[in-house]
Amino acid sequence: MRRIIFGITISISMLFGMFEFQGEEPIALQTGYACMTLPDATDAMFYNPAALSEPASIMKAFFFSQYTTSGLGIGVYGLGARYKNFGISFIERGAKLEGDYTGRYGEGRYALSYGRKISDNLFWGISLKTYKFSEPRYGASYSPSIDFGLLAKRANWDFGFYWVNAPGSDLRNEDIPEYAQVALGFNASQLSRTLLQIEAQSNEPVKMSFGEEINLVDNVLKIRGGIMHQSDLNHFSCGFSLHYAKINVDYSVLFVPDMPISHAIGLAFRR
């Protein structure tokens, strides 16, 4: 995060913050980004399309706000919707800049996703993505890409694999991060789920994420907490999900050392 903020305040040309850190969706934040094996299709469109094989939500919207130590506000909002095994989603991240580059910078990810069941315990998914980067000097640029995902289940264990930006696309002669994630989930009981996720990217330290989910009130109220560690960068997060009738409300809070606290809220409509 400190690298991202430094890039914002020093040079707009260095901004690929959202492309490096995917996980602004509230449940992803709650679990320290270790969310890949959680079984919710509309949320999963933001981090693994394989879960569209078992759709749960119909629509998910969220907003995430961050603030730098200098007071610069970064807003992130997203929307996902699905029909059967297909999903469409977008995420926009932006901030208003002042000074040498007065105006608004923005980054976006737009995806058409599909998930399919291979067997009762194995699922795959694909996302056709378009990345956008815009800044005051040169306007907006776009680049296409593809992601692939797998999910597997065995007894109380869940396994996930996600390959982001498989063709190694670039944007304005800057490489969009290409990386692989592997995830493990263990359902100790109906009350508890433990999550672990590892991300590997060329020339970058390995990113480790650990999360825990507690089902307090029979799928009506769940609380989650998580830790993400990468080199000298650590994120700590927690939050809750409240389900009532066909509506699900998610809230998360993110703690990054030496940075102001950030918040995210999401709203999902379920069948």
Short mmCIF file of C-alpha atoms in Angstrom, two decimals:
data_model
loop_
_atom_site.label_atom_id
_atom_site.label_comp_id
_atom_site.label_asym_id
_atom_site.label_seq_id
_atom_site.Cartn_x
_atom_site.Cartn_y
_atom_site.Cartn_z
CA MET A 1 0.00 0.00 0.00
CA ARG A 2 2.80 2.40 0.80
CA ARG A 3 4.23 1.78 -2.67
CA ILE A 4 0.86 2.61 -4.19
CA ILE A 5 0.41 5.81 -2.18
CA PHE A 6 3.95 6.93 -2.97
CA GLY A 7 3.20 6.43 -6.66
CA ILE A 8 0.07 8.54 -6.43
CA THR A 9 1.77 11.47 -4.77
CA ILE A 10 5.01 11.38 -6.80
CA SER A 11 4.29 10.15 -10.34
CA ILE A 12 0.98 9.31 -12.01
CA SER A 13 2.82 7.13 -14.53
CA MET A 14 3.63 4.60 -11.78
CA LEU A 15 0.02 3.87 -10.86
CA PHE A 16 -1.07 0.27 -11.18
CA GLY A 17 -2.25 -0.08 -7.58
CA MET A 18 -5.49 -1.95 -8.18
CA PHE A 19 -3.87 -4.25 -10.70
CA GLU A 20 -1.37 -5.29 -8.02
CA PHE A 21 -3.86 -5.64 -5.16
CA GLN A 22 -7.09 -7.33 -6.16
CA GLY A 23 -9.38 -7.65 -3.18
CA GLU A 24 -11.35 -4.50 -2.47
CA GLU A 25 -14.59 -6.48 -2.19
CA PRO A 26 -15.64 -6.54 1.51
CA ILE A 27 -15.50 -10.31 2.05
CA ALA A 28 -12.06 -10.45 0.45
CA LEU A 29 -10.89 -7.74 2.82
CA GLN A 30 -12.45 -9.47 5.84
CA THR A 31 -10.39 -12.60 5.20
CA GLY A 32 -7.06 -10.90 4.48
CA TYR A 33 -7.66 -11.67 0.76
CA ALA A 34 -7.81 -15.44 1.49
CA CYS A 35 -11.31 -15.68 0.07
CA MET A 36 -11.00 -17.85 -3.04
CA THR A 37 -12.61 -20.99 -1.63
CA LEU A 38 -15.60 -19.26 -0.05
CA PRO A 39 -18.80 -20.51 -1.76
CA ASP A 40 -20.51 -17.40 -3.10
CA ALA A 41 -20.70 -16.99 -6.85
CA THR A 42 -21.31 -13.27 -7.23
CA ASP A 43 -18.56 -12.36 -4.79
CA ALA A 44 -16.32 -14.89 -6.53
CA MET A 45 -16.57 -13.06 -9.84
CA PHE A 46 -14.18 -10.56 -8.31
CA TYR A 47 -11.58 -13.20 -7.39
CA ASN A 48 -12.27 -16.63 -8.99
CA PRO A 49 -14.93 -17.35 -11.67
CA ALA A 50 -14.88 -21.12 -11.00
CA ALA A 51 -17.43 -20.61 -8.19
CA LEU A 52 -20.02 -19.55 -10.77
CA SER A 53 -20.55 -23.30 -11.14
CA GLU A 54 -22.55 -23.12 -7.91
CA PRO A 55 -24.32 -19.75 -8.06
CA ALA A 56 -25.74 -18.26 -4.88
CA SER A 57 -26.10 -14.48 -5.18
CA ILE A 58 -27.79 -12.74 -8.08
CA MET A 59 -26.18 -9.31 -7.65
CA LYS A 60 -23.44 -7.78 -5.51
CA ALA A 61 -22.44 -4.12 -5.17
CA PHE A 62 -19.78 -2.64 -2.90
CA PHE A 63 -17.84 0.51 -2.08
CA PHE A 64 -14.39 0.76 -0.50
CA SER A 65 -12.68 3.96 0.68
CA GLN A 66 -9.01 4.53 1.51
CA TYR A 67 -7.17 7.62 2.74
CA THR A 68 -3.48 8.40 2.65
CA THR A 69 -1.56 10.14 5.41
CA SER A 70 -1.63 13.28 3.25
CA GLY A 71 -5.44 13.19 3.12
CA LEU A 72 -5.75 11.95 -0.47
CA GLY A 73 -8.90 9.86 -0.76
CA ILE A 74 -9.10 6.76 -2.98
CA GLY A 75 -12.55 5.42 -3.76
CA VAL A 76 -13.28 1.94 -5.12
CA TYR A 77 -16.68 0.71 -6.22
CA GLY A 78 -17.79 -2.46 -7.95
CA LEU A 79 -20.84 -4.28 -9.23
CA GLY A 80 -21.37 -7.93 -10.19
CA ALA A 81 -24.41 -9.74 -11.53
CA ARG A 82 -24.95 -13.26 -12.81
CA TYR A 83 -27.35 -15.29 -14.95
CA LYS A 84 -27.07 -19.05 -14.50
CA ASN A 85 -23.35 -19.83 -14.93
CA PHE A 86 -22.45 -16.47 -16.49
CA GLY A 87 -21.38 -13.35 -14.63
CA ILE A 88 -20.52 -9.78 -15.49
CA SER A 89 -18.59 -7.49 -13.17
CA PHE A 90 -16.70 -4.22 -13.04
CA ILE A 91 -14.51 -2.46 -10.53
CA GLU A 92 -13.46 1.19 -10.70
CA ARG A 93 -10.75 2.78 -8.55
CA GLY A 94 -9.97 6.50 -8.63
CA ALA A 95 -8.76 9.61 -6.88
CA LYS A 96 -8.83 13.33 -7.52
CA LEU A 97 -5.33 14.72 -8.00
CA GLU A 98 -4.12 18.26 -7.48
CA GLY A 99 -0.85 19.98 -8.31
CA ASP A 100 1.19 19.19 -11.42
CA TYR A 101 -1.38 16.66 -12.64
CA THR A 102 -4.69 18.20 -11.59
CA GLY A 103 -7.62 15.98 -12.52
CA ARG A 104 -8.72 12.43 -11.83
CA TYR A 105 -6.82 9.21 -12.25
CA GLY A 106 -8.71 5.95 -12.57
CA GLU A 107 -8.15 2.22 -12.96
CA GLY A 108 -10.80 -0.27 -13.98
CA ARG A 109 -11.37 -3.99 -14.45
CA TYR A 110 -14.34 -5.17 -16.50
CA ALA A 111 -15.02 -8.91 -16.81
CA LEU A 112 -17.34 -11.40 -18.45
CA SER A 113 -17.03 -14.64 -16.50
CA TYR A 114 -18.21 -18.23 -16.86
CA GLY A 115 -18.00 -21.22 -14.51
CA ARG A 116 -18.84 -24.87 -15.09
CA LYS A 117 -18.96 -28.07 -13.05
CA ILE A 118 -16.60 -30.81 -14.25
CA SER A 119 -17.75 -33.27 -11.60
CA ASP A 120 -19.49 -33.09 -8.22
CA ASN A 121 -16.21 -31.99 -6.62
CA LEU A 122 -14.34 -30.17 -9.39
CA PHE A 123 -15.15 -26.82 -11.06
CA TRP A 124 -13.46 -24.50 -13.56
CA GLY A 125 -13.99 -20.91 -14.66
CA ILE A 126 -12.76 -18.27 -17.08
CA SER A 127 -12.92 -14.47 -17.10
CA LEU A 128 -12.50 -12.33 -20.21
CA LYS A 129 -11.21 -9.04 -18.85
CA THR A 130 -10.53 -5.52 -20.01
CA TYR A 131 -8.19 -3.32 -17.97
CA LYS A 132 -8.46 0.46 -18.08
CA PHE A 133 -6.01 3.12 -16.96
CA SER A 134 -6.75 6.84 -17.20
CA GLU A 135 -4.98 9.96 -16.00
CA PRO A 136 -5.25 13.72 -16.65
CA ARG A 137 -2.43 14.06 -19.20
CA TYR A 138 -3.25 11.36 -21.77
CA GLY A 139 -6.78 10.18 -21.13
CA ALA A 140 -7.81 6.51 -20.99
CA SER A 141 -6.14 3.37 -22.35
CA TYR A 142 -7.49 -0.20 -22.43
CA SER A 143 -6.04 -3.71 -22.64
CA PRO A 144 -7.73 -7.16 -22.88
CA SER A 145 -6.74 -10.17 -20.80
CA ILE A 146 -7.89 -13.63 -19.60
CA ASP A 147 -8.02 -15.27 -16.17
CA PHE A 148 -8.48 -18.98 -15.38
CA GLY A 149 -9.70 -20.59 -12.17
CA LEU A 150 -10.22 -24.02 -10.60
CA LEU A 151 -11.97 -25.16 -7.43
CA ALA A 152 -12.01 -28.65 -5.90
CA LYS A 153 -13.69 -30.14 -2.84
CA ARG A 154 -12.90 -33.22 -0.81
CA ALA A 155 -14.54 -34.02 2.52
CA ASN A 156 -14.06 -30.91 4.72
CA TRP A 157 -11.36 -29.43 2.47
CA ASP A 158 -11.62 -26.90 -0.37
CA PHE A 159 -8.84 -26.19 -2.87
CA GLY A 160 -8.50 -23.29 -5.30
CA PHE A 161 -6.22 -22.13 -8.11
CA TYR A 162 -6.42 -18.82 -9.97
CA TRP A 163 -4.17 -17.59 -12.80
CA VAL A 164 -4.55 -13.84 -13.29
CA ASN A 165 -3.63 -12.14 -16.59
CA ALA A 166 -2.56 -15.43 -18.20
CA PRO A 167 -1.42 -13.89 -21.54
CA GLY A 168 0.76 -11.31 -19.76
CA SER A 169 -1.01 -8.23 -21.16
CA ASP A 170 0.48 -4.76 -20.86
CA LEU A 171 -0.97 -1.27 -20.76
CA ARG A 172 0.86 1.85 -21.93
CA ASN A 173 4.04 -0.19 -22.24
CA GLU A 174 3.78 -1.21 -18.55
CA ASP A 175 3.25 -4.87 -17.69
CA ILE A 176 -0.03 -5.64 -15.94
CA PRO A 177 0.84 -7.98 -13.05
CA GLU A 178 0.56 -11.67 -13.94
CA TYR A 179 0.39 -13.99 -10.97
CA ALA A 180 -0.91 -17.32 -9.67
CA GLN A 181 -2.82 -17.94 -6.46
CA VAL A 182 -3.38 -21.21 -4.63
CA ALA A 183 -5.87 -21.46 -1.78
CA LEU A 184 -6.90 -23.93 0.89
CA GLY A 185 -10.03 -23.94 3.02
CA PHE A 186 -10.82 -26.25 5.94
CA ASN A 187 -14.33 -26.56 7.36
CA ALA A 188 -13.74 -27.69 10.93
CA SER A 189 -17.48 -27.66 11.60
CA GLN A 190 -20.61 -25.76 10.57
CA LEU A 191 -19.39 -22.99 12.86
CA SER A 192 -15.84 -22.47 11.64
CA ARG A 193 -13.89 -22.21 8.38
CA THR A 194 -10.12 -21.62 8.14
CA LEU A 195 -8.62 -20.08 5.00
CA LEU A 196 -5.09 -19.91 3.60
CA GLN A 197 -3.96 -18.36 0.32
CA ILE A 198 -0.55 -17.94 -1.34
CA GLU A 199 0.18 -15.64 -4.27
CA ALA A 200 3.30 -15.83 -6.45
CA GLN A 201 4.31 -13.12 -8.91
CA SER A 202 7.54 -12.83 -10.85
CA ASN A 203 10.13 -10.57 -9.20
CA GLU A 204 7.85 -9.95 -6.20
CA PRO A 205 7.89 -11.39 -2.67
CA VAL A 206 5.38 -14.17 -2.04
CA LYS A 207 2.11 -12.91 -0.58
CA MET A 208 0.63 -14.98 2.26
CA SER A 209 -2.96 -14.56 3.47
CA PHE A 210 -4.72 -16.20 6.41
CA GLY A 211 -8.38 -15.83 7.32
CA GLU A 212 -10.94 -17.24 9.73
CA GLU A 213 -14.74 -17.33 9.45
CA ILE A 214 -17.07 -17.94 12.40
CA ASN A 215 -20.73 -18.70 11.70
CA LEU A 216 -22.33 -17.18 14.79
CA VAL A 217 -26.06 -17.45 14.03
CA ASP A 218 -26.82 -20.26 11.56
CA ASN A 219 -25.75 -18.40 8.38
CA VAL A 220 -27.53 -15.23 9.56
CA LEU A 221 -24.45 -13.60 11.09
CA LYS A 222 -20.84 -14.42 10.21
CA ILE A 223 -17.73 -12.68 11.47
CA ARG A 224 -14.35 -12.88 9.76
CA GLY A 225 -10.80 -11.75 10.34
CA GLY A 226 -7.62 -11.96 8.31
CA ILE A 227 -3.94 -11.14 7.94
CA MET A 228 -1.98 -10.54 4.74
CA HIS A 229 1.84 -10.56 4.80
CA GLN A 230 4.19 -9.67 1.95
CA SER A 231 7.81 -8.80 2.75
CA ASP A 232 7.59 -5.75 5.08
CA LEU A 233 3.94 -5.08 4.20
CA ASN A 234 1.18 -6.29 6.54
CA HIS A 235 -2.59 -5.85 6.35
CA PHE A 236 -4.96 -6.69 9.21
CA SER A 237 -8.71 -6.83 8.67
CA CYS A 238 -12.01 -7.90 10.16
CA GLY A 239 -15.72 -7.55 9.52
CA PHE A 240 -19.10 -9.24 9.40
CA SER A 241 -21.80 -10.47 7.02
CA LEU A 242 -25.46 -10.20 7.97
CA HIS A 243 -28.08 -12.17 6.04
CA TYR A 244 -31.79 -11.34 6.23
CA ALA A 245 -34.46 -12.62 3.84
CA LYS A 246 -32.82 -12.28 0.40
CA ILE A 247 -30.42 -9.49 1.34
CA ASN A 248 -26.83 -9.81 2.53
CA VAL A 249 -24.93 -6.86 4.04
CA ASP A 250 -21.13 -7.05 4.37
CA TYR A 251 -18.87 -4.65 6.23
CA SER A 252 -15.09 -4.73 6.63
CA VAL A 253 -12.39 -2.57 8.15
CA LEU A 254 -8.76 -2.64 7.03
CA PHE A 255 -5.77 -1.75 9.20
CA VAL A 256 -2.43 -0.98 7.54
CA PRO A 257 0.43 0.19 9.81
CA ASP A 258 1.10 3.94 9.58
CA MET A 259 -2.02 4.47 7.43
CA PRO A 260 -5.53 5.67 8.29
CA ILE A 261 -8.18 2.99 8.77
CA SER A 262 -10.12 2.06 5.60
CA HIS A 263 -13.68 0.77 5.30
CA ALA A 264 -15.74 -1.24 2.80
CA ILE A 265 -19.44 -2.04 2.64
CA GLY A 266 -21.27 -4.38 0.30
CA LEU A 267 -24.85 -5.34 -0.51
CA ALA A 268 -25.88 -8.61 -2.18
CA PHE A 269 -29.25 -9.90 -3.36
CA ARG A 270 -29.69 -13.67 -3.15
CA ARG A 271 -32.22 -16.08 -4.57
#
